[in-house]
Amino acid sequence: LEVTLVWHTPDPEFQCALAARRCYSSKPYSELVEELRSNPARVQELLRRVIDVDKALDVIEHAVFMFHVEGLSRVTSHQLVRHRHFSFDQTSQRVVNVLKEDFIIPEDVKKDPELLEEWKNLWEHSKRVMEISLQKGIKKQDIRYASLQGSTTELVFTANARALMHFFYLRCSKEKGGYGGAQWEIQELADKMLDKVVSVCPTIFAKIVES
Ligand SMILES: Cc1cc2nc3c(=O)[nH]c(=O)nc-3n(C[C@H](O)[C@H](O)[C@H](O)COP(=O)(O)OP(=O)(O)OC[C@H]3O[C@@H](n4cnc5c(N)ncnc54)[C@H](O)[C@@H]3O)c2cc1C
């Protein structure tokens, strides 16, 4: 499972702090910028206040992040796309050759050699059915009905920090500050995404808040 942070709002914490400060000051834009540029600690203080005290998470909507994910199962992409404030694009099985997709076998299955063999047979059978269908001229949009939910997919998606905070709360592991009840693969995805955004927004994502 490969997660790439493709792009994010430049200087995201500064922009969010600027939005927060706008609420409490009548200074013109240039003075607000100067006030915050000359005092980075003030940026952190403002952000913690709006998140922890005011619960004004609209302020962090000004920070936007675009991700690329590959090697995620379609089981988990179904769960991911339930997050309605994210914007998605996903590889189309109507267009790409589904035979090129990989297949995820859960670790617990791998521990049982006999069961693992059954899973591998299932995957081989699914691939064979798709291959024969392709040779017989069946359209890709129909062949995909024979693909398995464990097949891997690629997506790009964009989300703001508020939508991410909610996602991290629901989907991250307990160790990372989520509530820890989500399924293992989406936990792995959420934890990896959190690591990426913490590196650019250490104050906003210093802790996951229930939102
Ligand atoms: C452990 C776990 C188990 C799950 N099991 C199932 C399951 O068995 N079956 C299943 O179908 N789903 C399941 N889900 C998915 C879950 O029900 C949500 O669809 C998913 O977590 C998205 O979160 P969300 O609904 O809070 O909203 P998001 O889409 O992430 O939106 C964030 C917030 O925006 C607000 N919002 C968004 N859209 C609306 C709207 N139309 N009206 C009002 N407010 C809105 C809400 O406050 C919402 O919490 C599960 C999720 C988890 C974490």
mmCIF file of N, CA, C and O in Angstrom, residues 87-151:
data_model
loop_
_atom_site.group_PDB
_atom_site.id
_atom_site.type_symbol
_atom_site.label_atom_id
_atom_site.label_comp_id
_atom_site.label_asym_id
_atom_site.label_seq_id
_atom_site.Cartn_x
_atom_site.Cartn_y
_atom_site.Cartn_z
ATOM 1 N N SER A 87 -12.851 14.426 -2.575
ATOM 2 C CA SER A 87 -13.121 14.375 -4.026
ATOM 3 C C SER A 87 -12.230 13.292 -4.636
ATOM 4 O O SER A 87 -11.008 13.326 -4.452
ATOM 5 N N PHE A 88 -12.845 12.345 -5.360
ATOM 6 C CA PHE A 88 -12.122 11.142 -5.817
ATOM 7 C C PHE A 88 -12.031 10.991 -7.322
ATOM 8 O O PHE A 88 -12.964 11.374 -8.044
ATOM 9 N N ASP A 89 -10.949 10.353 -7.764
ATOM 10 C CA ASP A 89 -10.886 9.734 -9.093
ATOM 11 C C ASP A 89 -10.176 8.403 -8.930
ATOM 12 O O ASP A 89 -9.144 8.320 -8.253
ATOM 13 N N GLN A 90 -10.754 7.354 -9.558
ATOM 14 C CA GLN A 90 -10.259 5.982 -9.352
ATOM 15 C C GLN A 90 -10.103 5.298 -10.704
ATOM 16 O O GLN A 90 -10.909 5.525 -11.619
ATOM 17 N N THR A 91 -9.093 4.437 -10.809
ATOM 18 C CA THR A 91 -8.868 3.687 -12.053
ATOM 19 C C THR A 91 -10.149 2.974 -12.485
ATOM 20 O O THR A 91 -10.784 2.295 -11.682
ATOM 21 N N SER A 92 -10.482 3.129 -13.764
ATOM 22 C CA SER A 92 -11.728 2.551 -14.280
ATOM 23 C C SER A 92 -11.506 1.129 -14.765
ATOM 24 O O SER A 92 -10.648 0.883 -15.621
ATOM 25 N N GLN A 93 -12.305 0.208 -14.257
ATOM 26 C CA GLN A 93 -12.223 -1.180 -14.736
ATOM 27 C C GLN A 93 -12.920 -1.341 -16.087
ATOM 28 O O GLN A 93 -12.866 -2.406 -16.688
ATOM 29 N N ARG A 94 -13.591 -0.275 -16.551
ATOM 30 C CA ARG A 94 -14.175 -0.305 -17.896
ATOM 31 C C ARG A 94 -13.095 -0.065 -18.947
ATOM 32 O O ARG A 94 -13.278 -0.384 -20.112
ATOM 33 N N VAL A 95 -11.983 0.569 -18.506
ATOM 34 C CA VAL A 95 -10.952 0.991 -19.452
ATOM 35 C C VAL A 95 -9.667 0.174 -19.314
ATOM 36 O O VAL A 95 -9.148 -0.345 -20.291
ATOM 37 N N VAL A 96 -9.171 0.041 -18.065
ATOM 38 C CA VAL A 96 -7.893 -0.669 -17.893
ATOM 39 C C VAL A 96 -8.120 -2.183 -17.939
ATOM 40 O O VAL A 96 -9.243 -2.658 -17.759
ATOM 41 N N ASN A 97 -7.029 -2.910 -18.157
ATOM 42 C CA ASN A 97 -7.092 -4.365 -18.195
ATOM 43 C C ASN A 97 -7.104 -4.896 -16.757
ATOM 44 O O ASN A 97 -6.087 -4.828 -16.066
ATOM 45 N N VAL A 98 -8.250 -5.425 -16.329
ATOM 46 C CA VAL A 98 -8.371 -5.894 -14.938
ATOM 47 C C VAL A 98 -7.423 -7.060 -14.635
ATOM 48 O O VAL A 98 -7.124 -7.339 -13.470
ATOM 49 N N LEU A 99 -6.924 -7.709 -15.685
ATOM 50 C CA LEU A 99 -5.997 -8.826 -15.474
ATOM 51 C C LEU A 99 -4.670 -8.356 -14.884
ATOM 52 O O LEU A 99 -3.906 -9.137 -14.331
ATOM 53 N N LYS A 100 -4.411 -7.059 -15.030
ATOM 54 C CA LYS A 100 -3.146 -6.513 -14.501
ATOM 55 C C LYS A 100 -3.245 -6.216 -12.999
ATOM 56 O O LYS A 100 -2.253 -5.897 -12.361
ATOM 57 N N GLU A 101 -4.462 -6.297 -12.453
ATOM 58 C CA GLU A 101 -4.626 -5.980 -11.031
ATOM 59 C C GLU A 101 -3.993 -7.057 -10.155
ATOM 60 O O GLU A 101 -3.962 -8.225 -10.521
ATOM 61 N N ASP A 102 -3.549 -6.626 -8.985
ATOM 62 C CA ASP A 102 -2.997 -7.546 -7.993
ATOM 63 C C ASP A 102 -4.139 -7.978 -7.054
ATOM 64 O O ASP A 102 -5.270 -7.512 -7.206
ATOM 65 N N PHE A 103 -3.825 -8.802 -6.071
ATOM 66 C CA PHE A 103 -4.864 -9.324 -5.183
ATOM 67 C C PHE A 103 -4.316 -9.351 -3.753
ATOM 68 O O PHE A 103 -3.202 -9.828 -3.528
ATOM 69 N N ILE A 104 -5.084 -8.809 -2.815
ATOM 70 C CA ILE A 104 -4.609 -8.765 -1.426
ATOM 71 C C ILE A 104 -5.160 -9.948 -0.640
ATOM 72 O O ILE A 104 -6.379 -10.180 -0.620
ATOM 73 N N ILE A 105 -4.240 -10.658 -0.004
ATOM 74 C CA ILE A 105 -4.647 -11.770 0.866
ATOM 75 C C ILE A 105 -4.342 -11.353 2.305
ATOM 76 O O ILE A 105 -3.199 -11.019 2.633
ATOM 77 N N PRO A 106 -5.361 -11.333 3.177
ATOM 78 C CA PRO A 106 -5.138 -10.910 4.565
ATOM 79 C C PRO A 106 -4.102 -11.775 5.287
ATOM 80 O O PRO A 106 -3.992 -12.980 5.019
ATOM 81 N N GLU A 107 -3.349 -11.156 6.189
ATOM 82 C CA GLU A 107 -2.273 -11.843 6.924
ATOM 83 C C GLU A 107 -2.779 -13.083 7.663
ATOM 84 O O GLU A 107 -2.090 -14.107 7.714
ATOM 85 N N ASP A 108 -3.974 -12.997 8.261
ATOM 86 C CA ASP A 108 -4.505 -14.138 9.018
ATOM 87 C C ASP A 108 -4.709 -15.355 8.115
ATOM 88 O O ASP A 108 -4.567 -16.497 8.567
ATOM 89 N N VAL A 109 -5.057 -15.107 6.854
ATOM 90 C CA VAL A 109 -5.246 -16.207 5.900
ATOM 91 C C VAL A 109 -3.892 -16.833 5.568
ATOM 92 O O VAL A 109 -3.761 -18.056 5.493
ATOM 93 N N LYS A 110 -2.883 -15.963 5.423
ATOM 94 C CA LYS A 110 -1.535 -16.455 5.048
ATOM 95 C C LYS A 110 -0.952 -17.398 6.091
ATOM 96 O O LYS A 110 -0.080 -18.211 5.807
ATOM 97 N N LYS A 111 -1.446 -17.281 7.349
ATOM 98 C CA LYS A 111 -0.913 -18.133 8.427
ATOM 99 C C LYS A 111 -1.364 -19.587 8.277
ATOM 100 O O LYS A 111 -0.823 -20.476 8.929
ATOM 101 N N ASP A 112 -2.398 -19.823 7.471
ATOM 102 C CA ASP A 112 -2.955 -21.171 7.315
ATOM 103 C C ASP A 112 -2.674 -21.645 5.883
ATOM 104 O O ASP A 112 -3.388 -21.264 4.948
ATOM 105 N N PRO A 113 -1.627 -22.473 5.682
ATOM 106 C CA PRO A 113 -1.208 -22.851 4.329
ATOM 107 C C PRO A 113 -2.324 -23.475 3.481
ATOM 108 O O PRO A 113 -2.417 -23.214 2.289
ATOM 109 N N GLU A 114 -3.154 -24.295 4.118
ATOM 110 C CA GLU A 114 -4.239 -24.961 3.382
ATOM 111 C C GLU A 114 -5.261 -23.932 2.874
ATOM 112 O O GLU A 114 -5.674 -23.947 1.709
ATOM 113 N N LEU A 115 -5.609 -23.016 3.783
ATOM 114 C CA LEU A 115 -6.579 -21.974 3.433
ATOM 115 C C LEU A 115 -5.992 -21.020 2.388
ATOM 116 O O LEU A 115 -6.671 -20.616 1.436
ATOM 117 N N LEU A 116 -4.712 -20.724 2.548
ATOM 118 C CA LEU A 116 -4.022 -19.837 1.608
ATOM 119 C C LEU A 116 -4.086 -20.411 0.193
ATOM 120 O O LEU A 116 -4.318 -19.686 -0.782
ATOM 121 N N GLU A 117 -3.912 -21.718 0.095
ATOM 122 C CA GLU A 117 -3.977 -22.389 -1.208
ATOM 123 C C GLU A 117 -5.348 -22.182 -1.855
ATOM 124 O O GLU A 117 -5.452 -21.920 -3.055
ATOM 125 N N GLU A 118 -6.422 -22.277 -1.020
ATOM 126 C CA GLU A 118 -7.794 -22.069 -1.531
ATOM 127 C C GLU A 118 -7.943 -20.645 -2.070
ATOM 128 O O GLU A 118 -8.559 -20.423 -3.106
ATOM 129 N N TRP A 119 -7.403 -19.683 -1.344
ATOM 130 C CA TRP A 119 -7.492 -18.281 -1.777
ATOM 131 C C TRP A 119 -6.747 -18.059 -3.088
ATOM 132 O O TRP A 119 -7.218 -17.354 -3.975
ATOM 133 N N LYS A 120 -5.577 -18.673 -3.192
ATOM 134 C CA LYS A 120 -4.793 -18.528 -4.428
ATOM 135 C C LYS A 120 -5.539 -19.145 -5.604
ATOM 136 O O LYS A 120 -5.530 -18.607 -6.709
ATOM 137 N N ASN A 121 -6.194 -20.293 -5.365
ATOM 138 C CA ASN A 121 -6.985 -20.946 -6.420
ATOM 139 C C ASN A 121 -8.142 -20.053 -6.855
ATOM 140 O O ASN A 121 -8.452 -19.951 -8.044
ATOM 141 N N LEU A 122 -8.773 -19.414 -5.863
ATOM 142 C CA LEU A 122 -9.900 -18.520 -6.166
ATOM 143 C C LEU A 122 -9.435 -17.378 -7.074
ATOM 144 O O LEU A 122 -10.085 -17.047 -8.073
ATOM 145 N N TRP A 123 -8.285 -16.801 -6.741
ATOM 146 C CA TRP A 123 -7.713 -15.692 -7.510
ATOM 147 C C TRP A 123 -7.366 -16.149 -8.931
ATOM 148 O O TRP A 123 -7.707 -15.483 -9.914
ATOM 149 N N GLU A 124 -6.717 -17.332 -9.030
ATOM 150 C CA GLU A 124 -6.349 -17.876 -10.347
ATOM 151 C C GLU A 124 -7.607 -18.137 -11.177
ATOM 152 O O GLU A 124 -7.639 -17.855 -12.375
ATOM 153 N N HIS A 125 -8.636 -18.664 -10.513
ATOM 154 C CA HIS A 125 -9.882 -18.975 -11.234
ATOM 155 C C HIS A 125 -10.530 -17.688 -11.755
ATOM 156 O O HIS A 125 -10.953 -17.620 -12.915
ATOM 157 N N SER A 126 -10.569 -16.691 -10.899
ATOM 158 C CA SER A 126 -11.154 -15.399 -11.303
ATOM 159 C C SER A 126 -10.391 -14.848 -12.512
ATOM 160 O O SER A 126 -10.992 -14.384 -13.493
ATOM 161 N N LYS A 127 -9.058 -14.919 -12.447
ATOM 162 C CA LYS A 127 -8.241 -14.404 -13.558
ATOM 163 C C LYS A 127 -8.501 -15.195 -14.848
ATOM 164 O O LYS A 127 -8.564 -14.626 -15.930
ATOM 165 N N ARG A 128 -8.640 -16.516 -14.671
ATOM 166 C CA ARG A 128 -8.864 -17.361 -15.854
ATOM 167 C C ARG A 128 -10.204 -17.020 -16.517
ATOM 168 O O ARG A 128 -10.293 -16.881 -17.745
ATOM 169 N N VAL A 129 -11.232 -16.838 -15.694
ATOM 170 C CA VAL A 129 -12.563 -16.493 -16.224
ATOM 171 C C VAL A 129 -12.488 -15.161 -16.983
ATOM 172 O O VAL A 129 -13.044 -15.007 -18.078
ATOM 173 N N MET A 130 -11.743 -14.208 -16.417
ATOM 174 C CA MET A 130 -11.635 -12.891 -17.062
ATOM 175 C C MET A 130 -10.848 -12.996 -18.373
ATOM 176 O O MET A 130 -11.196 -12.370 -19.370
ATOM 177 N N GLU A 131 -9.794 -13.829 -18.352
ATOM 178 C CA GLU A 131 -8.958 -14.003 -19.546
ATOM 179 C C GLU A 131 -9.766 -14.629 -20.693
ATOM 180 O O GLU A 131 -9.733 -14.143 -21.823
ATOM 181 N N ILE A 132 -10.503 -15.690 -20.362
ATOM 182 C CA ILE A 132 -11.325 -16.376 -21.392
ATOM 183 C C ILE A 132 -12.371 -15.402 -21.930
ATOM 184 O O ILE A 132 -12.612 -15.319 -23.142
ATOM 185 N N SER A 133 -12.965 -14.627 -21.020
ATOM 186 C CA SER A 133 -14.007 -13.664 -21.421
ATOM 187 C C SER A 133 -13.436 -12.622 -22.379
ATOM 188 O O SER A 133 -14.078 -12.272 -23.383
ATOM 189 N N LEU A 134 -12.209 -12.182 -22.065
ATOM 190 C CA LEU A 134 -11.539 -11.187 -22.921
ATOM 191 C C LEU A 134 -11.318 -11.773 -24.323
ATOM 192 O O LEU A 134 -11.610 -11.129 -25.333
ATOM 193 N N GLN A 135 -10.842 -13.040 -24.357
ATOM 194 C CA GLN A 135 -10.596 -13.704 -25.652
ATOM 195 C C GLN A 135 -11.886 -13.867 -26.451
ATOM 196 O O GLN A 135 -11.873 -13.848 -27.675
ATOM 197 N N LYS A 136 -13.003 -14.034 -25.747
ATOM 198 C CA LYS A 136 -14.288 -14.238 -26.438
ATOM 199 C C LYS A 136 -14.953 -12.907 -26.786
ATOM 200 O O LYS A 136 -16.108 -12.871 -27.210
ATOM 201 N N GLY A 137 -14.241 -11.799 -26.533
ATOM 202 C CA GLY A 137 -14.734 -10.488 -26.960
ATOM 203 C C GLY A 137 -15.707 -9.813 -25.993
ATOM 204 O O GLY A 137 -16.389 -8.843 -26.358
ATOM 205 N N ILE A 138 -15.784 -10.315 -24.776
ATOM 206 C CA ILE A 138 -16.647 -9.666 -23.764
ATOM 207 C C ILE A 138 -16.021 -8.315 -23.395
ATOM 208 O O ILE A 138 -14.804 -8.210 -23.248
ATOM 209 N N LYS A 139 -16.879 -7.290 -23.255
ATOM 210 C CA LYS A 139 -16.354 -5.946 -22.947
ATOM 211 C C LYS A 139 -15.770 -5.909 -21.528
ATOM 212 O O LYS A 139 -16.269 -6.599 -20.634
ATOM 213 N N LYS A 140 -14.757 -5.038 -21.342
ATOM 214 C CA LYS A 140 -14.122 -4.917 -20.010
ATOM 215 C C LYS A 140 -15.140 -4.543 -18.944
ATOM 216 O O LYS A 140 -15.046 -4.961 -17.799
ATOM 217 N N GLN A 141 -16.120 -3.704 -19.346
ATOM 218 C CA GLN A 141 -17.113 -3.275 -18.352
ATOM 219 C C GLN A 141 -17.926 -4.458 -17.814
ATOM 220 O O GLN A 141 -18.479 -4.383 -16.715
ATOM 221 N N ASP A 142 -17.985 -5.558 -18.587
ATOM 222 C CA ASP A 142 -18.691 -6.758 -18.127
ATOM 223 C C ASP A 142 -17.726 -7.740 -17.458
ATOM 224 O O ASP A 142 -18.100 -8.413 -16.487
ATOM 225 N N ILE A 143 -16.505 -7.778 -17.969
ATOM 226 C CA ILE A 143 -15.514 -8.704 -17.394
ATOM 227 C C ILE A 143 -15.273 -8.389 -15.919
ATOM 228 O O ILE A 143 -15.058 -9.273 -15.095
ATOM 229 N N ARG A 144 -15.366 -7.108 -15.561
ATOM 230 C CA ARG A 144 -15.061 -6.722 -14.173
ATOM 231 C C ARG A 144 -16.000 -7.375 -13.141
ATOM 232 O O ARG A 144 -15.678 -7.446 -11.966
ATOM 233 N N TYR A 145 -17.154 -7.888 -13.605
ATOM 234 C CA TYR A 145 -18.048 -8.581 -12.658
ATOM 235 C C TYR A 145 -17.408 -9.858 -12.117
ATOM 236 O O TYR A 145 -17.825 -10.372 -11.081
ATOM 237 N N ALA A 146 -16.393 -10.354 -12.845
ATOM 238 C CA ALA A 146 -15.712 -11.581 -12.394
ATOM 239 C C ALA A 146 -14.485 -11.268 -11.544
ATOM 240 O O ALA A 146 -13.777 -12.180 -11.114
ATOM 241 N N SER A 147 -14.213 -9.978 -11.308
ATOM 242 C CA SER A 147 -13.040 -9.647 -10.483
ATOM 243 C C SER A 147 -13.430 -9.716 -9.002
ATOM 244 O O SER A 147 -14.604 -9.604 -8.653
ATOM 245 N N LEU A 148 -12.417 -9.888 -8.165
ATOM 246 C CA LEU A 148 -12.683 -10.075 -6.729
ATOM 247 C C LEU A 148 -12.542 -8.764 -5.966
ATOM 248 O O LEU A 148 -11.796 -7.866 -6.389
ATOM 249 N N GLN A 149 -13.205 -8.666 -4.836
ATOM 250 C CA GLN A 149 -13.128 -7.440 -4.019
ATOM 251 C C GLN A 149 -11.726 -7.195 -3.471
ATOM 252 O O GLN A 149 -11.366 -6.064 -3.155
ATOM 253 N N GLY A 150 -10.944 -8.274 -3.380
ATOM 254 C CA GLY A 150 -9.573 -8.134 -2.890
ATOM 255 C C GLY A 150 -8.612 -7.587 -3.943
ATOM 256 O O GLY A 150 -7.436 -7.366 -3.649
ATOM 257 N N SER A 151 -9.098 -7.365 -5.183
ATOM 258 C CA SER A 151 -8.242 -6.808 -6.246
ATOM 259 C C SER A 151 -7.788 -5.414 -5.870
ATOM 260 O O SER A 151 -8.528 -4.660 -5.233
#
